[in-house]
Amino acid sequence: MKHLIPLLLCLLLAMPVLAEEAECPLYIRAIPDLSEDFALGMDVSSVLALEAAGVKFYDHDGNERDLFDVLAENGVNYIRVRVWNDPFDSQGNGYGGGNCDINTAIAIGKRATDHGMKLLVDFHYSDFWADPAKQMVPKAWKGKRTTSKVKLLGEYTRDCLLLLKEAGVDVGMVQLGNESNNGLAGEKSFANMAKLMSVGAAAVREVYPDALICVHFANPENADSYYSYASKLAEYEVDYDVFATSYYPYWHGTLDNLKTVLSTIRQTYGKKVMVAETSYAWTIEDGDFSGNTIGEGGAYVKPYPFTQQGQVNSVVDVIQAMHDIGGIGVFYWEGAWVPVPGGSWEANSALWEQYGAGWASSYAAEYDPQDAGKYYGGCACDNQTFFDFTGHALESLKVFRLIRQGNDVPVRVDALEDVTLMIDLTGEIMLPETVNAVMSDNSRQAVPVEWEPYDADAMKAGGVKTYTIKGVAGGMEATCQVAMIEYNHLQNWSFEDEENGEWVATNISGCEQLYIEEKKTDSVTGTKHYHFYSAAANTVEFTLEQQVENLPAGTYRYEIAIMGGDGGDVNIYAYVKINGVEVARTPSTITSYNVWDKPVIEGVQVQEGDVVTVGVYVKCSGSGNGAWGKIDDAKLNTMK
Ligand code: CA
């Protein structure tokens, strides 16, 4: 006991010093004029299932606390909750994803209200997940004509809202459908979707006259689709207040585009706008033995490092974007969906099944056999939360509380950008002397790097292969991926040079769009590719080719990559011409997004002085939606 007294004295003496330190180590750019009623929202739909499965939440001091206490203390002022009509099988087993029905919404809503936070009620009008890929009709409405479905949806909405009202829940917004790009409650035509939305809107106006009515779509990177949704909502006179979007930086285009699209809709139709879903990963690790959407590899854009600082910068930038265009708020999606505490896949799996704490349980197979029924499991976003894998609040959660004043700590190195090199087997292996450091304010600075020793001769002798070389820069580990490739005789072979490089396109039938496009997720290598699109039938017809002179005599192999869709009748082939005469062609095709076809031509005999032309011919009738496609990674290599 004696030892405690000096210890306590030390602590007491240390306290004023601690209080003077920044209250958060992360840099937070201030948005000083952000209005007090700007919605800083959090979707916590899974929370009841998590708590039932044994998850505990802790504040920044390590004390076990109610999640809603922690969120409210850290500046969250709005809670979002999804509602499925009946997410249970015939035996009463929950489909998972929080088993979110109106009862969970009421329980979550009461806790939000008790903590001074408003509730956004997100009706999916389905018995399970509704998104651009699926909008399945609730079991009870299956086989009904549209007119009776309209009646049922109106009654259902009204009944649910009355229950929330009876429970005293402060409902601030009601969302009529979730990511309704391609339908609602099993209806696909916009005319029918509008009827359903309209009757839902009438129920909101009746029960919660002060609540805002919200429609919600995904994929703002497709600006024309958004303008079409907004125009159809006006055409069918759907009564709503807020046009909301999902914005996941990995897939949903730039913030500038988001601002342009939403402010155009805001100004054209006099609607409020907001981000109803966003999130960003603070780690690449998985915490629950069930793979994550944002994991190693995968086709996504990474505008910020996967660190708490990167997460904060992403959130601040999205809030800033909405603030800039007069948006009313930003909701973070499932910021508290932490791993269940089983400690192994088997134990976690039992908890997901019993409490519905994973994204889907096996019981969902009855309703959704193709997706949930096959791939059910845990949480795919436990690396995008504001809590660590054991439920302790991360420093990044403070962003909502500190956003107006900011947190002006000195800018430091937060992460290093990976280096990727492609070096042909005849080339010289030169690693860069500096790497890009991503600073905590998301600016970049070149810092000197020291690479570990590598055997250049062995790499050149080792054929086509990729090597990972580690190094140290600014006290952090740097990574360089070196891909050893065959010497490619084509210039600008991966379309990374915007100025078109050596490629010549010949537009034969008036194709509307033919150009080099920057979009990493649509590229085989690098961030760019050649894009084509045309809305009118029979207008996609073009060649894209490159001429190569002074090739050494020998035998060559040519390959190119193409993907696309809505082609209708297609005639596509790769070809090689020598001195203007076609000597070989290989048929190709387009099928669907990100399915790359790679036609190959081998055994091309080239003599000294020959002029070789390699290319691709594309002709599509179109399917009515406008044929489109991408071309990338052309290779002309010497054959051994
Ligand atoms: Ca996971």
XYZ file of C-alpha atoms and ligand atoms in Angstrom:
641
model
C 0.000 0.000 0.000
C 2.858 2.336 0.789
C 3.947 2.369 -2.824
C 0.626 3.725 -3.955
C 0.991 7.125 -2.337
C 4.032 8.325 -4.301
C 2.432 6.822 -7.403
C -0.756 8.788 -6.852
C 1.238 11.940 -6.239
C 3.073 11.408 -9.482
C -0.200 10.935 -11.314
C -1.667 14.081 -9.796
C 1.407 16.079 -10.742
C 1.339 14.665 -14.236
C -2.278 15.517 -14.859
C -1.963 19.210 -15.830
C 0.735 18.207 -18.330
C -1.532 15.550 -19.823
C -4.396 18.027 -20.134
C -2.226 20.348 -22.198
C -1.453 17.646 -24.731
C -3.627 17.434 -27.852
C -6.726 15.455 -27.072
C -6.262 13.392 -30.206
C -3.043 12.416 -32.006
C -4.730 12.572 -35.427
C -4.723 15.633 -37.653
C -8.287 16.839 -38.266
C -8.855 19.664 -40.747
C -11.398 22.094 -39.304
C -14.703 22.911 -40.994
C -15.486 25.889 -38.732
C -18.748 27.032 -40.310
C -20.385 23.582 -40.414
C -23.921 24.187 -39.146
C -24.981 22.690 -35.812
C -27.854 20.775 -37.424
C -25.635 19.150 -40.086
C -26.328 15.416 -39.652
C -23.218 13.562 -38.446
C -24.869 10.179 -38.608
C -23.937 6.600 -37.845
C -25.659 3.457 -39.038
C -25.573 0.952 -36.155
C -28.218 -1.489 -37.405
C -26.312 -4.560 -36.203
C -25.834 -3.362 -32.603
C -28.539 -5.430 -30.887
C -27.337 -8.654 -32.494
C -23.751 -7.795 -31.526
C -24.671 -7.101 -27.915
C -26.661 -10.341 -27.755
C -23.606 -12.183 -29.086
C -21.488 -10.784 -26.250
C -19.836 -7.756 -27.862
C -18.883 -4.998 -25.403
C -18.031 -1.396 -26.233
C -15.455 0.809 -24.497
C -14.841 4.560 -24.488
C -11.487 6.278 -25.066
C -10.568 5.775 -21.406
C -11.091 2.034 -21.667
C -14.308 1.984 -19.633
C -17.048 -0.381 -20.737
C -19.928 1.815 -21.907
C -23.189 1.807 -23.781
C -22.390 2.284 -27.494
C -24.850 5.171 -27.715
C -23.078 7.004 -24.859
C -19.774 6.711 -26.684
C -21.223 7.845 -30.012
C -23.122 10.815 -28.528
C -20.077 11.955 -26.526
C -18.049 11.932 -29.717
C -20.343 14.179 -31.694
C -22.588 11.715 -33.529
C -26.027 13.364 -33.647
C -28.043 11.012 -35.845
C -28.557 7.236 -35.944
C -29.553 5.290 -39.055
C -31.212 1.891 -38.900
C -32.314 -0.464 -41.668
C -35.684 -2.159 -41.557
C -36.514 -5.413 -43.305
C -40.124 -6.526 -43.395
C -39.600 -10.067 -42.117
C -35.975 -11.277 -41.936
C -36.879 -14.687 -40.465
C -37.387 -18.143 -41.951
C -40.444 -20.326 -41.429
C -38.918 -21.672 -38.175
C -38.338 -18.157 -36.827
C -34.551 -18.213 -37.406
C -33.068 -14.828 -38.308
C -31.426 -14.209 -41.700
C -28.592 -12.289 -40.007
C -27.224 -8.821 -40.757
C -28.633 -7.859 -37.352
C -32.040 -9.479 -38.028
C -33.234 -5.907 -38.508
C -37.007 -5.563 -38.491
C -39.266 -2.861 -37.062
C -38.775 -4.185 -33.531
C -35.005 -3.710 -33.684
C -35.596 -0.249 -35.196
C -37.818 0.682 -32.251
C -35.303 -0.561 -29.674
C -32.407 1.231 -31.406
C -34.569 4.314 -31.978
C -35.467 4.574 -28.289
C -31.829 4.452 -27.287
C -30.968 7.098 -29.898
C -33.775 9.346 -28.650
C -32.664 8.870 -25.033
C -29.228 10.103 -26.108
C -30.541 13.160 -27.938
C -29.912 11.711 -31.388
C -32.473 11.658 -34.192
C -33.310 8.485 -36.122
C -33.196 7.871 -39.872
C -35.442 4.895 -40.645
C -34.140 3.058 -43.722
C -36.923 0.895 -45.166
C -35.477 -1.662 -47.599
C -38.981 -2.957 -48.446
C -37.507 -6.433 -48.670
C -36.965 -9.271 -46.206
C -33.183 -8.926 -46.542
C -30.455 -6.761 -48.111
C -31.637 -4.429 -50.888
C -28.953 -2.836 -53.101
C -28.247 -2.259 -56.809
C -27.828 -6.020 -57.312
C -31.088 -7.102 -55.660
C -34.455 -5.723 -54.656
C -36.320 -8.887 -53.683
C -39.991 -8.664 -52.862
C -40.931 -9.443 -49.221
C -42.310 -12.983 -48.833
C -45.742 -11.731 -47.775
C -46.084 -9.601 -50.915
C -44.830 -12.224 -53.362
C -47.100 -12.787 -56.354
C -49.270 -9.760 -55.556
C -50.267 -7.388 -58.344
C -48.661 -3.973 -58.239
C -51.867 -2.307 -57.075
C -52.141 -4.504 -53.979
C -48.401 -4.210 -53.343
C -48.824 -0.421 -53.340
C -51.624 -0.725 -50.782
C -49.606 -3.132 -48.615
C -46.482 -0.961 -48.690
C -48.494 2.082 -47.627
C -50.084 0.184 -44.734
C -46.796 -1.367 -43.696
C -44.993 1.989 -43.652
C -47.826 3.605 -41.683
C -47.983 0.739 -39.145
C -44.210 0.805 -38.583
C -44.096 4.572 -38.144
C -47.048 4.473 -35.731
C -45.152 1.942 -33.595
C -42.075 4.178 -33.579
C -44.212 7.166 -32.666
C -45.949 5.246 -29.880
C -42.502 4.355 -28.507
C -41.585 8.041 -28.471
C -38.806 7.750 -31.066
C -37.550 11.044 -32.522
C -37.709 10.134 -36.206
C -36.033 12.867 -38.242
C -35.920 11.158 -41.628
C -37.503 8.208 -43.383
C -35.851 6.517 -46.340
C -38.154 4.940 -48.932
C -36.026 2.107 -50.292
C -32.304 1.397 -50.129
C -29.950 1.891 -53.098
C -32.995 1.710 -55.368
C -31.044 1.934 -58.657
C -32.695 -1.072 -60.220
C -35.980 -1.567 -58.448
C -38.001 -1.567 -55.262
C -39.809 -4.448 -53.538
C -39.412 -6.580 -56.641
C -40.801 -3.931 -59.011
C -38.399 -2.946 -61.767
C -40.170 -0.221 -63.760
C -39.709 3.301 -62.493
C -43.428 3.962 -62.904
C -44.209 1.203 -60.380
C -41.330 2.178 -58.104
C -42.729 5.717 -58.060
C -46.171 4.430 -57.047
C -44.628 2.520 -54.139
C -42.514 5.491 -53.071
C -45.490 7.839 -53.275
C -47.685 5.762 -50.989
C -44.763 5.402 -48.556
C -44.312 9.179 -48.637
C -47.986 9.745 -47.828
C -47.629 7.512 -44.751
C -44.625 9.525 -43.548
C -46.425 12.856 -43.997
C -49.370 11.482 -42.024
C -47.514 9.986 -39.049
C -44.371 12.135 -38.826
C -45.286 15.405 -40.587
C -41.983 17.041 -39.574
C -39.763 14.217 -40.789
C -37.822 14.493 -44.041
C -38.552 11.957 -46.769
C -35.488 10.529 -48.398
C -34.803 8.534 -51.579
C -31.500 6.703 -51.860
C -29.376 5.544 -54.793
C -25.852 4.192 -55.325
C -23.101 4.714 -57.923
C -22.902 8.508 -58.256
C -19.965 7.950 -60.637
C -22.647 7.253 -63.239
C -23.817 10.858 -63.376
C -26.310 10.268 -66.190
C -28.093 7.557 -64.183
C -28.464 9.975 -61.280
C -29.884 12.710 -63.502
C -32.291 10.128 -64.907
C -33.469 9.000 -61.426
C -34.061 12.623 -60.383
C -35.871 13.422 -63.597
C -38.142 10.366 -63.284
C -38.938 11.169 -59.651
C -40.073 14.609 -60.863
C -41.942 13.184 -63.838
C -43.924 10.800 -61.603
C -44.338 13.538 -58.972
C -42.906 11.507 -56.098
C -43.168 13.542 -52.882
C -39.717 13.620 -51.254
C -37.318 16.074 -49.603
C -33.853 14.529 -49.732
C -31.988 12.925 -52.632
C -29.401 10.734 -50.882
C -26.515 8.689 -52.193
C -24.059 6.069 -51.070
C -20.471 7.252 -51.445
C -17.789 4.627 -50.966
C -14.488 6.175 -52.123
C -13.252 2.789 -53.378
C -15.794 2.575 -56.187
C -17.934 5.700 -56.397
C -15.810 8.172 -58.342
C -14.246 11.418 -57.230
C -15.550 13.880 -54.673
C -15.639 16.548 -57.383
C -17.963 14.367 -59.401
C -20.109 13.683 -56.334
C -20.420 17.419 -55.712
C -21.301 18.174 -59.319
C -23.958 15.453 -59.508
C -25.647 16.249 -56.187
C -25.521 20.026 -56.539
C -26.998 19.766 -60.038
C -29.907 17.728 -58.636
C -30.253 20.082 -55.665
C -30.481 23.119 -57.910
C -32.548 21.601 -60.706
C -35.227 20.048 -58.509
C -34.983 22.131 -55.318
C -34.185 19.072 -53.178
C -31.921 18.608 -50.197
C -28.973 16.248 -50.743
C -26.782 14.108 -48.501
C -24.561 11.050 -48.224
C -26.598 8.245 -46.642
C -23.697 5.771 -46.545
C -19.940 6.100 -46.548
C -17.062 4.317 -44.824
C -13.317 3.875 -44.991
C -10.965 1.150 -43.768
C -8.572 1.934 -40.902
C -6.716 -1.376 -41.317
C -6.336 -4.085 -43.936
C -6.571 -6.767 -41.220
C -9.652 -8.914 -40.725
C -10.911 -9.307 -37.196
C -13.520 -12.078 -37.279
C -12.226 -14.884 -39.585
C -14.736 -13.837 -42.267
C -13.141 -12.034 -45.205
C -13.650 -8.318 -45.710
C -14.913 -6.414 -48.737
C -11.790 -4.270 -48.574
C -8.998 -6.796 -48.131
C -5.631 -7.551 -49.720
C -5.749 -7.142 -53.487
C -9.111 -6.637 -55.112
C -10.301 -4.032 -57.577
C -10.744 -0.837 -55.644
C -9.334 2.664 -55.524
C -7.436 3.647 -52.383
C -7.371 7.442 -52.094
C -6.149 7.363 -48.469
C -3.952 4.928 -46.542
C -5.763 2.264 -44.523
C -4.968 3.942 -41.204
C -7.082 5.784 -38.657
C -5.663 8.999 -40.123
C -6.733 7.891 -43.610
C -10.206 7.093 -42.283
C -10.443 10.550 -40.676
C -9.293 12.281 -43.857
C -11.844 10.377 -45.915
C -14.673 11.322 -43.549
C -13.585 14.982 -43.345
C -13.387 15.214 -47.141
C -16.886 13.744 -47.584
C -18.322 16.102 -44.941
C -16.493 19.018 -46.582
C -17.911 18.043 -49.984
C -21.473 18.010 -48.650
C -20.883 21.264 -46.748
C -19.535 22.919 -49.924
C -22.715 22.208 -51.880
C -25.232 22.876 -49.108
C -25.827 19.205 -48.275
C -27.584 18.343 -45.018
C -25.439 15.536 -43.678
C -23.232 12.484 -43.920
C -24.030 9.061 -42.448
C -21.249 6.573 -41.793
C -22.276 2.995 -42.495
C -22.010 0.429 -39.663
C -19.194 2.155 -37.781
C -19.638 -0.210 -34.824
C -19.923 -3.605 -36.555
C -17.006 -5.117 -34.636
C -16.112 -8.830 -34.510
C -18.139 -11.131 -32.254
C -15.955 -12.454 -29.416
C -15.797 -16.180 -30.266
C -12.058 -16.157 -30.953
C -12.210 -18.731 -33.762
C -14.146 -19.171 -36.976
C -16.181 -22.017 -35.468
C -17.130 -20.118 -32.321
C -17.864 -16.922 -34.249
C -19.920 -18.837 -36.768
C -22.096 -20.201 -33.968
C -22.698 -16.635 -32.764
C -23.516 -15.374 -36.265
C -26.016 -18.181 -36.685
C -27.627 -17.842 -33.268
C -27.840 -14.040 -33.009
C -27.734 -12.868 -36.628
C -24.524 -10.961 -35.918
C -22.848 -11.757 -39.271
C -23.843 -10.364 -42.666
C -26.035 -13.420 -43.299
C -26.848 -16.708 -41.625
C -27.478 -20.067 -43.285
C -31.193 -19.541 -42.575
C -31.255 -16.826 -45.262
C -30.945 -19.593 -47.874
C -34.703 -20.052 -47.888
C -35.215 -16.455 -49.075
C -31.976 -15.722 -50.957
C -30.487 -19.080 -52.045
C -28.142 -17.653 -54.698
C -26.179 -15.200 -52.557
C -26.769 -15.283 -48.780
C -27.619 -18.987 -48.953
C -24.183 -19.741 -50.416
C -21.871 -17.129 -48.930
C -23.331 -16.521 -45.457
C -20.851 -15.680 -42.716
C -19.531 -12.904 -40.501
C -18.834 -9.238 -40.886
C -17.231 -8.026 -44.128
C -16.530 -4.524 -42.801
C -14.979 -5.002 -39.338
C -11.935 -3.060 -40.648
C -14.088 0.012 -41.428
C -15.449 0.673 -37.946
C -14.590 3.317 -35.321
C -13.823 0.596 -32.754
C -11.001 -1.902 -32.659
C -11.597 -5.655 -32.875
C -12.351 -5.792 -29.134
C -14.821 -2.883 -29.137
C -12.525 -0.098 -27.891
C -13.204 3.323 -29.424
C -10.559 4.381 -31.954
C -9.034 7.859 -31.923
C -10.624 8.369 -35.354
C -14.111 8.400 -33.761
C -13.263 11.837 -32.347
C -13.559 13.312 -35.853
C -17.290 14.017 -35.382
C -16.727 15.944 -32.146
C -13.631 17.824 -33.317
C -14.590 18.571 -36.914
C -15.674 22.190 -36.346
C -12.626 23.215 -34.308
C -10.256 20.792 -36.020
C -7.248 19.194 -34.380
C -4.182 21.083 -35.481
C -1.385 18.705 -34.480
C 1.899 18.832 -36.450
C 1.700 17.091 -39.813
C 3.671 13.828 -39.844
C 4.284 10.811 -42.075
C 1.236 8.559 -41.864
C 2.069 5.880 -44.440
C 4.240 5.145 -47.448
C 2.866 4.602 -50.926
C 3.783 1.250 -52.420
C 5.998 1.355 -55.491
C 5.163 -0.835 -58.492
C 7.641 -1.260 -61.302
C 7.469 -3.171 -64.525
C 10.871 -3.955 -65.959
C 11.434 -6.030 -69.056
C 13.926 -8.866 -68.933
C 16.388 -6.995 -71.159
C 16.170 -3.800 -69.103
C 18.107 -2.500 -66.137
C 16.706 -2.951 -62.648
C 16.718 0.480 -61.004
C 14.734 0.995 -57.839
C 13.696 4.571 -56.988
C 15.777 6.590 -54.537
C 12.715 8.093 -52.895
C 9.205 6.933 -52.136
C 6.075 8.995 -51.601
C 5.141 9.498 -47.980
C 1.454 10.138 -47.362
C 1.385 12.892 -44.747
C -1.307 13.083 -42.072
C -2.994 15.935 -43.977
C -3.051 13.630 -47.030
C -0.386 15.643 -48.870
C 2.587 13.783 -50.384
C 6.305 14.203 -49.720
C 9.187 12.324 -51.301
C 11.405 10.714 -48.669
C 14.732 8.889 -49.279
C 14.475 5.119 -49.142
C 17.018 2.402 -48.468
C 16.124 -0.884 -50.173
C 17.230 -4.254 -48.885
C 19.827 -5.935 -51.133
C 18.445 -7.780 -54.168
C 20.055 -9.937 -56.850
C 19.428 -8.127 -60.143
C 21.158 -10.805 -62.245
C 19.024 -13.569 -60.757
C 15.879 -11.525 -61.350
C 16.761 -10.985 -64.997
C 17.571 -14.663 -65.406
C 14.410 -15.772 -63.591
C 11.944 -15.095 -66.410
C 8.503 -13.526 -66.033
C 7.914 -13.188 -62.302
C 7.018 -10.617 -59.634
C 9.318 -9.791 -56.715
C 8.613 -7.902 -53.480
C 11.529 -5.858 -52.185
C 11.322 -4.262 -48.770
C 13.057 -1.109 -47.633
C 13.005 1.602 -45.000
C 11.999 5.233 -45.531
C 11.235 7.822 -42.878
C 11.435 5.069 -40.249
C 8.666 3.049 -41.915
C 8.694 -0.085 -44.029
C 8.584 0.586 -47.769
C 7.517 -1.974 -50.361
C 8.473 -2.198 -54.008
C 6.766 -4.694 -56.304
C 8.946 -5.452 -59.299
C 7.248 -7.278 -62.138
C 9.772 -8.742 -64.582
C 8.066 -8.862 -67.976
C 8.934 -9.834 -71.530
C 10.222 -6.924 -73.598
C 7.152 -5.293 -75.143
C 7.745 -3.776 -78.574
C 4.596 -1.611 -78.320
C 4.617 1.972 -77.117
C 2.073 3.026 -74.497
C 1.015 -0.620 -74.279
C -1.185 -0.075 -71.180
C -2.653 3.295 -72.289
C -1.126 5.100 -69.323
C -0.010 8.000 -71.540
C -3.070 10.225 -71.919
C -1.690 11.814 -75.103
C -2.610 8.596 -76.945
C 0.983 7.538 -77.464
C 1.331 5.603 -80.668
C -2.235 4.302 -80.886
C -4.443 5.266 -83.839
C -8.208 4.881 -83.600
C -10.368 4.849 -86.729
C -14.016 5.503 -85.998
C -15.931 3.746 -88.766
C -19.617 4.126 -87.846
C -19.868 7.176 -85.592
C -19.076 5.709 -82.174
C -19.922 8.417 -79.599
C -17.095 7.841 -77.120
C -13.586 6.656 -78.002
C -10.799 7.781 -75.714
C -8.243 6.918 -73.044
C -10.041 6.857 -69.689
C -8.640 6.965 -66.175
C -10.333 4.446 -63.885
C -8.154 1.974 -62.037
C -10.958 -0.488 -61.348
C -11.639 -0.770 -65.100
C -7.981 -1.254 -66.061
C -5.904 -4.439 -66.280
C -2.631 -2.699 -65.399
C -2.123 0.844 -64.148
C -4.975 3.312 -63.874
C -5.945 3.901 -67.520
C -7.346 2.035 -70.522
C -9.034 2.731 -73.853
C -12.792 3.275 -73.515
C -15.631 2.931 -76.032
C -19.361 3.549 -75.735
C -22.209 4.419 -78.035
C -25.926 4.602 -77.220
C -27.331 4.269 -80.736
C -27.571 0.858 -82.388
C -24.890 -0.150 -84.898
C -22.667 2.837 -84.143
C -19.880 0.961 -82.385
C -17.434 0.106 -85.143
C -13.796 1.060 -84.968
C -10.227 -0.140 -85.169
C -7.503 0.673 -82.683
C -4.020 -0.099 -83.925
C -0.337 0.621 -83.584
C 2.360 0.444 -86.218
C 5.836 -0.817 -85.311
C 8.872 -0.317 -87.523
C 12.442 -1.568 -87.212
C 11.513 -4.822 -85.452
C 14.388 -7.297 -85.405
C 13.655 -10.270 -87.674
C 12.102 -13.135 -85.726
C 8.916 -14.771 -84.455
C 6.459 -12.726 -82.437
C 3.440 -13.102 -80.186
C 0.679 -10.465 -79.943
C -1.988 -10.189 -77.246
C -4.563 -7.575 -76.224
C -7.265 -7.426 -73.508
C -10.886 -6.376 -73.961
C -14.034 -6.383 -71.802
C -17.460 -4.820 -72.090
C -21.163 -5.428 -72.314
C -24.520 -4.753 -73.983
C -22.830 -5.640 -77.254
C -25.759 -7.344 -79.011
C -24.374 -8.951 -82.175
C -20.641 -8.503 -81.963
C -17.757 -8.972 -84.362
C -14.509 -8.430 -82.514
C -11.040 -9.661 -83.375
C -7.371 -8.981 -82.791
C -5.249 -8.771 -85.942
C -1.722 -8.427 -87.223
C -0.789 -6.839 -90.556
C 2.618 -6.974 -92.182
C 3.374 -4.255 -94.714
C -0.340 -3.400 -94.767
C -1.581 -6.962 -95.412
C -3.451 -8.851 -92.711
C -1.574 -12.053 -91.865
C -3.493 -13.290 -88.808
C -6.607 -12.653 -86.739
C -8.075 -14.162 -83.534
C -11.754 -13.672 -82.676
C -12.701 -12.133 -79.348
C -15.877 -10.969 -77.604
C -17.327 -8.896 -74.793
C -19.559 -10.487 -72.177
C -19.847 -8.538 -68.928
C -18.125 -6.128 -66.598
C -14.563 -7.032 -65.646
C -14.574 -10.272 -67.625
C -11.487 -9.692 -69.763
C -10.987 -11.633 -72.964
C -7.381 -11.812 -74.116
C -7.081 -12.900 -77.751
C -3.582 -14.102 -78.663
C -1.831 -14.383 -82.025
C 1.340 -16.479 -82.026
C 3.980 -17.329 -84.585
C 4.057 -14.018 -86.452
C 7.094 -14.164 -88.782
C 8.810 -10.817 -89.239
C 11.631 -10.116 -91.739
C 14.166 -7.320 -91.514
C 12.509 -4.035 -92.650
C 8.887 -5.219 -92.301
C 6.307 -2.738 -91.001
C 4.123 -4.557 -88.465
C 0.676 -3.302 -87.453
C -1.176 -4.832 -84.504
C -4.725 -3.887 -83.595
C -8.237 -4.776 -82.611
C -11.432 -4.447 -84.668
C -14.683 -3.933 -82.728
C -18.213 -3.917 -84.114
C -21.347 -4.157 -81.923
C -25.006 -3.840 -82.851
C -25.797 -2.868 -79.237
C -28.462 -4.425 -77.039
C -30.537 -1.268 -76.563
C -28.618 -0.025 -73.539
C -25.634 1.193 -75.538
C -22.673 -1.066 -76.203
C -19.596 -0.272 -74.121
C -16.193 -1.670 -73.415
C -12.601 -1.204 -72.350
C -9.336 -2.207 -74.062
C -6.047 -2.528 -72.221
C -2.633 -4.205 -72.019
C -1.466 -4.866 -75.560
C 1.712 -6.922 -75.814
C 4.033 -7.651 -78.720
C 6.779 -9.965 -77.488
C 9.521 -11.989 -79.098
C 8.793 -15.735 -78.996
C 11.554 -17.949 -77.660
Ca -14.364 -9.832 -41.481
